[in-house]
Short mmCIF file of C-alpha atoms and ligand atoms in Angstrom, two decimals:
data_model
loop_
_atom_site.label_atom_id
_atom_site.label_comp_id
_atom_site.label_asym_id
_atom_site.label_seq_id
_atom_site.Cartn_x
_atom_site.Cartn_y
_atom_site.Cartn_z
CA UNK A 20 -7.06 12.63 3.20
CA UNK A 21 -3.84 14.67 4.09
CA UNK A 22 -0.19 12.57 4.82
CA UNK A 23 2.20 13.35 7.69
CA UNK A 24 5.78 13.00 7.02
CA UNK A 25 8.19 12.48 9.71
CA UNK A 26 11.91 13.01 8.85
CA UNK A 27 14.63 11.74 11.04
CA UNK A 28 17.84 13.73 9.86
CA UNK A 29 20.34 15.74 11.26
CA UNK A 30 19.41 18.50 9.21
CA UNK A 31 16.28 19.36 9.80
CA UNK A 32 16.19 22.83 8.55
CA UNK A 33 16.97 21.57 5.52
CA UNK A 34 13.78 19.14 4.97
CA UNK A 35 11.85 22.40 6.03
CA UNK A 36 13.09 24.62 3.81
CA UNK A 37 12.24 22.09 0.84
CA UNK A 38 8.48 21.87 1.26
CA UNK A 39 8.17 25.95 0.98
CA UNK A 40 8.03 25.93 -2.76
CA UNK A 41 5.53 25.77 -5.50
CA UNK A 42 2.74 22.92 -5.66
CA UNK A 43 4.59 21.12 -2.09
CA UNK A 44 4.58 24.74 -0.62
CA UNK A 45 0.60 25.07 -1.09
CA UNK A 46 -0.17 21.13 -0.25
CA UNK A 47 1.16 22.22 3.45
CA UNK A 48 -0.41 25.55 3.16
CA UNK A 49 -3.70 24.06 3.08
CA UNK A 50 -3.31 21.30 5.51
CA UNK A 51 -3.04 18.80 2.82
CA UNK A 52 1.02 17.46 3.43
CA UNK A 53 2.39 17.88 6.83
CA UNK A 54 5.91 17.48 7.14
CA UNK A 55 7.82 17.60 10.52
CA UNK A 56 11.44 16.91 10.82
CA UNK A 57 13.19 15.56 14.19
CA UNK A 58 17.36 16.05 14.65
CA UNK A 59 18.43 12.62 16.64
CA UNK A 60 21.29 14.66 17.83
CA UNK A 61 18.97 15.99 20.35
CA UNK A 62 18.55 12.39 21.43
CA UNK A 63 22.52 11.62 21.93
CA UNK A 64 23.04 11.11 25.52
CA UNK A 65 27.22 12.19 25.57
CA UNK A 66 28.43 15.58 26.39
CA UNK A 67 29.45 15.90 22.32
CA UNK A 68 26.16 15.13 21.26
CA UNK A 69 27.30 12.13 19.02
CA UNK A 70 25.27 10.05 16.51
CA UNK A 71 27.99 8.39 14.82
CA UNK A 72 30.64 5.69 15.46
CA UNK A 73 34.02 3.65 14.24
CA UNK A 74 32.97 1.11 12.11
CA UNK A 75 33.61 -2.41 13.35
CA UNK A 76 35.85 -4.46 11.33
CA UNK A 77 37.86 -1.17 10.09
CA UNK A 78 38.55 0.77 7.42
CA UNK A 79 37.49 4.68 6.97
CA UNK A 80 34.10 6.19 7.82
CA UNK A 81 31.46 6.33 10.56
CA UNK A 82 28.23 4.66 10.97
CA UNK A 83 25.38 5.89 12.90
CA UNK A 84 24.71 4.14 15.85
CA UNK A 85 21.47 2.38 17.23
CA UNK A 86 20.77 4.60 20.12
CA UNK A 87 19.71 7.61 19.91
CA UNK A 88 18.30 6.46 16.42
CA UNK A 89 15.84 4.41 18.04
CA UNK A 90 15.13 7.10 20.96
CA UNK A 91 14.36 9.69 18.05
CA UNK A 92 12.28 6.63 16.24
CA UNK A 93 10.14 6.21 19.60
CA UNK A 94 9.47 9.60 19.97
CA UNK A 95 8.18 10.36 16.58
CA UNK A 96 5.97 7.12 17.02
CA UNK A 97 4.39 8.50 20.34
CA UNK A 98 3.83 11.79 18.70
CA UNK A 99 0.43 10.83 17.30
CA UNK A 100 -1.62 7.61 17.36
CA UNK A 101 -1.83 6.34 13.79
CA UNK A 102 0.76 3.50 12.92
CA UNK A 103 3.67 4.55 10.73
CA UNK A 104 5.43 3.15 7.77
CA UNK A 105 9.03 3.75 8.22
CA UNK A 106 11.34 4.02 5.47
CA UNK A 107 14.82 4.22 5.25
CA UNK A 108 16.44 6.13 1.97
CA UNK A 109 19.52 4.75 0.71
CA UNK A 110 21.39 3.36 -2.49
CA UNK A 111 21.00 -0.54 -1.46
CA UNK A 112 17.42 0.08 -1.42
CA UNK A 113 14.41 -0.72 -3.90
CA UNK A 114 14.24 1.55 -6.76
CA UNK A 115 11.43 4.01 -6.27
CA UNK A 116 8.87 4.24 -9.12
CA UNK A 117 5.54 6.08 -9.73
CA UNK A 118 3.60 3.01 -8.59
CA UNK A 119 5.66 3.10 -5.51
CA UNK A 120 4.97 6.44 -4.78
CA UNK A 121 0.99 6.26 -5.95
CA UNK A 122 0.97 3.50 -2.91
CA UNK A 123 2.91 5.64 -0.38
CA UNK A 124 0.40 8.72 -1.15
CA UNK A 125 -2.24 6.71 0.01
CA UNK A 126 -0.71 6.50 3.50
CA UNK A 127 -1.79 8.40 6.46
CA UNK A 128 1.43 8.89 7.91
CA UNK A 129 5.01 7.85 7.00
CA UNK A 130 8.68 8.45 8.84
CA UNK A 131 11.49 8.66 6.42
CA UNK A 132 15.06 8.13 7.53
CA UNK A 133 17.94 9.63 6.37
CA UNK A 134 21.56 8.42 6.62
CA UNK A 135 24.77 10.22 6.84
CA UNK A 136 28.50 8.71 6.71
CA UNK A 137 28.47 5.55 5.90
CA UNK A 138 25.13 4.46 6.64
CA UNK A 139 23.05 3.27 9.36
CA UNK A 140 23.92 0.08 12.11
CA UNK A 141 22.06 -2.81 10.07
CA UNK A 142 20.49 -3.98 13.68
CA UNK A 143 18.45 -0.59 13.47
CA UNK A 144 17.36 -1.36 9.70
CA UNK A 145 16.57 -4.82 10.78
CA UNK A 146 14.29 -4.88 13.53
CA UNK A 147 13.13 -0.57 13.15
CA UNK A 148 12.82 0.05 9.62
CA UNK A 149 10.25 -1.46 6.92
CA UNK A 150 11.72 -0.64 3.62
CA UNK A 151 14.36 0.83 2.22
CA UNK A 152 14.19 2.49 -0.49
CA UNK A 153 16.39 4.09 -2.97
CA UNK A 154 15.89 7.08 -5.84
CA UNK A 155 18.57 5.88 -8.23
CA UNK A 156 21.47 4.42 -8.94
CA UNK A 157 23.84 6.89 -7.71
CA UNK A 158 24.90 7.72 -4.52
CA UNK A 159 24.18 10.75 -2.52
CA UNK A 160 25.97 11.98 0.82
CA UNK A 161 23.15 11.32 2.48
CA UNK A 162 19.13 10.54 2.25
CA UNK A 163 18.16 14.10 2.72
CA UNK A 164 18.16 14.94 -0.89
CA UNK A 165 16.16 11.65 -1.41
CA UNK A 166 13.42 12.20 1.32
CA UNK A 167 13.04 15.92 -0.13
CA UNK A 168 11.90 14.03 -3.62
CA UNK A 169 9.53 11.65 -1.86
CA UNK A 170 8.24 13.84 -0.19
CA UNK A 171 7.70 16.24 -3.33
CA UNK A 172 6.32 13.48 -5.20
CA UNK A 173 3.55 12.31 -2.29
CA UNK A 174 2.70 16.15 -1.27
CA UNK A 175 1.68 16.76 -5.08
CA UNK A 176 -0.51 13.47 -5.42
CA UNK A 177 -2.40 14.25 -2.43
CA UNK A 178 -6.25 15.50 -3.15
CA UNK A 179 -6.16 19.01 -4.01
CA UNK A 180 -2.23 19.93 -4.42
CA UNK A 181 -2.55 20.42 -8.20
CA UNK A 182 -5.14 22.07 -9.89
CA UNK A 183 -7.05 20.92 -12.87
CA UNK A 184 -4.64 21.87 -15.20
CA UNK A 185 -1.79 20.59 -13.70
CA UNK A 186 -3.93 17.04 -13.02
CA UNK A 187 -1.60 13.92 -11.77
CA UNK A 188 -3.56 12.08 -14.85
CA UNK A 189 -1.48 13.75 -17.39
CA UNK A 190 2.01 13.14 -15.68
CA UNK A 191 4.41 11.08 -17.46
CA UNK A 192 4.20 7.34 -15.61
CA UNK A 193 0.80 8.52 -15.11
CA UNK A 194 0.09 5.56 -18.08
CA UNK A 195 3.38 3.86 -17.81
CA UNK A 196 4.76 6.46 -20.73
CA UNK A 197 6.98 9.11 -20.90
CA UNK A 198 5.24 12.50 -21.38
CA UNK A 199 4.64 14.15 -25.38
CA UNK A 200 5.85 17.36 -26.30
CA UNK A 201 4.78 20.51 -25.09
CA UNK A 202 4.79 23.81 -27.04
CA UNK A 203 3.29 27.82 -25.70
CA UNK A 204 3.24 30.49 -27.85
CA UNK A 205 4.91 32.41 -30.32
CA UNK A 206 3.51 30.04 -32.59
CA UNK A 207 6.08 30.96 -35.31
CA UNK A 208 10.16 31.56 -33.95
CA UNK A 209 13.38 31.51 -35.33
CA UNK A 210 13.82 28.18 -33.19
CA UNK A 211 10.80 26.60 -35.14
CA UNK A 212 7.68 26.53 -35.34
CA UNK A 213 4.91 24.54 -33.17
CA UNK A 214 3.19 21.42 -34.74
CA UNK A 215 0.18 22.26 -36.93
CA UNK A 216 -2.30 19.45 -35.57
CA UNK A 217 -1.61 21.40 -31.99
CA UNK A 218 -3.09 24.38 -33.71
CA UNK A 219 -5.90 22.26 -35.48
CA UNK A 220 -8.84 22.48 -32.82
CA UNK A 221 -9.37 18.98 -33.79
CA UNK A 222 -9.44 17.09 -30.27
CA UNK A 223 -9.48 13.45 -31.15
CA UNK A 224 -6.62 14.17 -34.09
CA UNK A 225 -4.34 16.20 -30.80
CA UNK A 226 -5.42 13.32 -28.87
CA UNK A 227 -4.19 11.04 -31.19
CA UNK A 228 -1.05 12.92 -32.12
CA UNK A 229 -0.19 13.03 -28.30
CA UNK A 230 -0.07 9.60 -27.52
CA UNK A 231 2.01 9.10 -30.25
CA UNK A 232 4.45 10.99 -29.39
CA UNK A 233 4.36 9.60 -25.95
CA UNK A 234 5.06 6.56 -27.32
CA UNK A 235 7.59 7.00 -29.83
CA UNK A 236 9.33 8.77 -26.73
CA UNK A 237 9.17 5.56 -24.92
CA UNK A 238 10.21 3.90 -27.45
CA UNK A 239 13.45 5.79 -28.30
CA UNK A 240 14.65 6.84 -24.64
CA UNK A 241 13.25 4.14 -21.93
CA UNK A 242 12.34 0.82 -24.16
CA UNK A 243 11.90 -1.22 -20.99
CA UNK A 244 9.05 0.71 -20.01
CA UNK A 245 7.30 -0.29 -23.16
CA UNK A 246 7.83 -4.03 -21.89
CA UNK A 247 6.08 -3.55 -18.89
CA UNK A 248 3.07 -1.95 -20.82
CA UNK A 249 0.46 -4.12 -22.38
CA UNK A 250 -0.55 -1.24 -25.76
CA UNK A 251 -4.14 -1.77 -26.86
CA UNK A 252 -4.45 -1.96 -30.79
CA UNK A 253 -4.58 1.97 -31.50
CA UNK A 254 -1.59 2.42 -29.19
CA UNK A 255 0.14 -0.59 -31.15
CA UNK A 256 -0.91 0.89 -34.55
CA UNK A 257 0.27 4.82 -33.61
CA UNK A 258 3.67 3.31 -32.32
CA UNK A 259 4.35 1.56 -35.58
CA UNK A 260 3.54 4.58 -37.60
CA UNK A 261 5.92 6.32 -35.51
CA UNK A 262 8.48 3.93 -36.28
CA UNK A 263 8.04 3.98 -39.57
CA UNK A 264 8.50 8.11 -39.71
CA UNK A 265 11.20 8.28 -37.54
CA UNK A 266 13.09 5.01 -40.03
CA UNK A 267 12.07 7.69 -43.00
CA UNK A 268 12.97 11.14 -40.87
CA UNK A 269 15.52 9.99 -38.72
N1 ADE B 320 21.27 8.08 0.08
C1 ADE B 320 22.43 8.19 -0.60
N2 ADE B 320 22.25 7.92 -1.89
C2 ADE B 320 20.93 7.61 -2.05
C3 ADE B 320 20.13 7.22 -3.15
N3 ADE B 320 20.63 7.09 -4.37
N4 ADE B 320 18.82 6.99 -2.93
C4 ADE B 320 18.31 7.12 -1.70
N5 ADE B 320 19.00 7.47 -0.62
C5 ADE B 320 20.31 7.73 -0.78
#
């Protein structure tokens, strides 16, 4: 099942240019992502073509105003029959995660949102938008950037964007870890050499040696990810012996 992605921003050259590349570039190639992006300054109604207001109550900056948001909203709504999630991008919003975006991919059609300034009239967010979402805690001059990486993260988890080898199974997240180690040839450099058991042919022991790795990861750089996992007992058992080498090896 393909996705169609609707972007609201008033640059929408630039959403366009970012699905050209690389797996995103092919999942529109073959009909798989479809990404269309609509400029709500071609919905202002004043001679200057304005989006943006003062901000009531004072102080610097310009908010976006309700109209022609909401024209652009109903227009992108009418443009095909299938109900749309709409989403609005922004640093107040829920933190997106891989599980967030595994349930988005799933959806036949979504409109993202994208602020400039200082952000969007709340009325508009109330009564137009669904969720709002955010990629981090950090703040960007607007949600263009942060569309592009939803969108890059759907396009690739839709049916037939990667290949085998690139399979969404063996992303990091993929089993609440972060990703192992990854070595290519030389085998042998001045920068070191790659681990033996790589080398081995023995699938169970690379198996084995992978996870660990993906756990001692974990472990060392994102902790509270290992909360949120439940390890079974060989997962429990290959994190503790990675413990115990890194406590020798440090
Ligand atoms: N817009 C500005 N900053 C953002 C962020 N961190 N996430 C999503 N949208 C944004």
């Amino acid at each position: 099942m393909a996705v169609r992605i609707d972007v609201i921003t008033l640059f929408p050259e630039f959403m366009h240019e970012c699905v050209k590349f690389g797996v995103v570039g092919r999942a529109v190639q073959r009909g798989l992502l479809e990404v269309r992006a609509w400029n709500p300054r071609d919905d202002a109604t004043d001679a200057h073509r304005s989006v943006d207001d003062r901000t009531y109550g004072g102080g610097p900056g310009m908010v976006m105003m309700i109209e022609p948001l909401r024209s652009t909203l109903r227009k992108v709504r009418q443009a095909t029959p299938e109900p749309a999630r709409t989403i609005y991008l922004s640093p107040q919003g829920t933190r997106l995660t891989q599980d967030k975006v595994r349930q988005l991919a799933n959806a036949p059609r979504l409109i993202l949102l994208c602020g400039r300034y200082e952000g969007v009239d709340e009325r508009l967010l109330e009564h137009e938008v669904d969720e709002e979402l955010s990629i981090g805690d950090y703040v960007l001059s607007g949600g263009e950037l942060a569309a592009a990486v939803l969108v890059d993260a759907i396009g690739r988890l839709q049916e037939g964007a990667l290949n085998d080898a690139q399979s969404a199974q063996q992303d990091s997240f993929s089993d609440g870890l972060l990703d192992c180690p990854h070595y290519t040839r030389p085998e042998q450099h001045e920068l070191g050499a790659v681990p033996a058991v790589l080398m081995s042919g023995d699938h169970a022991a690379i198996r084995r040696w992978r996870l660990k790795q993906a756990l001692g990861r974990t472990w060392l750089r994102r902790p509270e990810l290992l909360e949120d996992s439940s390890l079974d007992d060989e997962a429990k058992k290959l994190l503790q012996e990675f413990q115990r080498d890194f406590r020798d090896h440090p």
